[in-house]
XYZ file of N, CA and C in Angstrom:
162
model
N 20.021 -14.516 1.000
C 20.156 -13.175 0.729
C 21.094 -12.161 1.406
N 22.267 -11.351 0.890
C 22.418 -11.395 1.336
C 22.547 -9.461 1.505
N 23.268 -8.848 2.181
C 23.017 -6.957 2.657
C 22.773 -6.323 1.000
N 23.137 -6.605 0.414
C 23.336 -5.838 -0.544
C 21.953 -5.772 -1.058
N 22.022 -7.016 -1.699
C 19.614 -7.851 -2.141
C 19.224 -7.249 -1.431
N 18.823 -7.273 0.640
C 17.775 -6.842 1.426
C 18.496 -5.389 0.823
N 18.765 -4.373 0.837
C 18.536 -3.141 1.249
C 17.557 -2.465 -0.652
N 18.524 -3.471 -1.266
C 17.791 -2.671 -2.751
C 16.287 -3.710 -2.921
N 16.392 -4.816 -2.346
C 15.449 -4.897 -2.239
C 14.158 -4.236 -1.134
N 14.603 -3.680 -0.286
C 13.690 -2.649 0.857
C 13.320 -2.123 0.066
N 13.786 -1.381 -0.579
C 14.015 -0.214 -1.032
C 13.347 -0.272 -3.293
N 12.554 -0.969 -3.013
C 12.424 -1.630 -4.406
C 10.658 -1.613 -3.853
N 10.199 -2.020 -2.568
C 9.322 -2.586 -1.585
C 8.898 -1.597 -1.281
N 9.688 -0.477 -1.306
C 9.146 0.464 0.539
C 9.009 2.047 -1.597
N 9.566 1.450 -2.498
C 8.655 2.621 -3.549
C 7.352 2.312 -4.011
N 7.115 1.287 -4.430
C 5.681 1.048 -4.857
C 4.801 0.463 -3.375
N 5.029 0.957 -2.265
C 3.453 0.596 -0.890
C 3.936 -0.607 -0.273
N 4.987 -1.221 -0.927
C 4.262 -2.695 -0.377
C 4.864 -2.542 1.257
N 3.943 -3.456 2.058
C 4.034 -3.448 3.990
C 5.315 -4.178 3.470
N 6.323 -4.495 3.806
C 7.182 -4.993 4.260
C 8.082 -5.790 5.587
N 8.458 -5.588 6.438
C 10.004 -5.856 8.188
C 10.943 -7.227 6.902
N 12.024 -5.158 7.596
C 13.505 -6.162 6.629
C 14.014 -6.666 7.714
N 14.738 -7.872 8.306
C 14.964 -7.993 9.360
C 16.995 -8.330 9.135
N 18.228 -8.203 9.314
C 18.464 -8.792 9.161
C 19.688 -10.009 10.697
N 20.089 -10.738 10.293
C 20.642 -11.952 11.205
C 21.939 -12.358 10.653
N 22.597 -12.009 11.725
C 24.534 -12.313 11.171
C 24.597 -13.586 11.095
N 25.025 -14.530 10.459
C 26.440 -15.269 10.619
C 24.335 -15.953 9.949
N 23.378 -16.249 9.429
C 22.742 -17.014 9.160
C 22.726 -17.621 7.942
N 23.547 -17.508 7.016
C 23.350 -18.360 6.183
C 22.333 -18.056 4.815
N 22.173 -18.896 3.796
C 21.037 -18.438 2.801
C 18.958 -18.850 3.477
N 19.177 -20.206 3.664
C 17.909 -20.303 4.357
C 18.151 -20.566 5.590
N 18.188 -19.349 6.767
C 17.984 -20.117 8.092
C 16.593 -20.806 8.948
N 15.407 -20.592 7.977
C 14.183 -20.545 8.196
C 14.616 -22.608 8.002
N 14.699 -22.936 7.415
C 14.877 -23.586 7.434
C 16.074 -25.129 8.012
N 16.737 -24.059 7.951
C 18.322 -24.161 9.112
C 18.744 -24.238 10.328
N 18.310 -23.376 10.887
C 18.933 -23.325 12.151
C 17.506 -22.511 13.072
N 17.232 -24.247 13.788
C 15.698 -24.154 14.723
C 15.647 -22.191 15.837
N 17.504 -22.036 15.804
C 17.005 -21.607 16.952
C 17.116 -20.835 16.980
N 17.623 -19.622 15.870
C 17.327 -18.149 14.722
C 15.884 -18.249 14.304
N 14.744 -19.779 14.257
C 13.895 -19.531 12.914
C 13.328 -19.672 14.247
N 13.040 -19.951 15.717
C 12.008 -19.514 16.990
C 12.628 -18.528 17.736
N 14.134 -17.887 17.604
C 13.849 -16.946 18.297
C 14.122 -14.874 17.670
N 14.078 -15.858 15.649
C 13.751 -14.433 15.569
C 13.330 -14.232 14.197
N 13.481 -15.688 13.580
C 12.456 -15.127 12.344
C 10.322 -15.814 12.209
N 10.753 -16.416 13.575
C 8.402 -16.505 13.912
C 8.403 -15.037 14.367
N 9.422 -15.110 16.123
C 8.561 -13.738 16.553
C 8.652 -12.404 15.982
N 9.402 -12.036 14.429
C 9.351 -11.065 13.128
C 8.158 -11.197 12.645
N 7.978 -12.686 12.602
C 6.018 -12.483 10.984
C 4.995 -12.022 12.034
N 4.831 -13.116 13.658
C 4.331 -12.822 14.172
C 4.110 -11.337 14.666
N 4.854 -10.497 14.791
C 5.093 -8.845 14.810
C 4.091 -8.314 13.695
N 5.304 -8.591 12.308
C 4.182 -7.944 11.908
C 3.354 -8.473 11.200
N 2.604 -9.469 11.665
C 1.674 -9.852 10.712
C 0.071 -8.524 11.843
N 0.970 -8.837 13.238
C -0.229 -8.210 13.862
C -0.279 -6.819 14.278
N 0.429 -6.184 13.830
C 0.640 -4.862 12.982
C -0.455 -4.474 11.625
């Protein structure tokens, strides 16, 4: 998802009061959770756990 799409999705979710968290990752490609273990373990998973704990 590019930055413009991410911001549009964030706006739509916010407008509809849907709990969410938007996290941008530079140079990560479209599916870093599948192909980039370092980013997945250091950025994606910690953000998911932090969001769930709230």
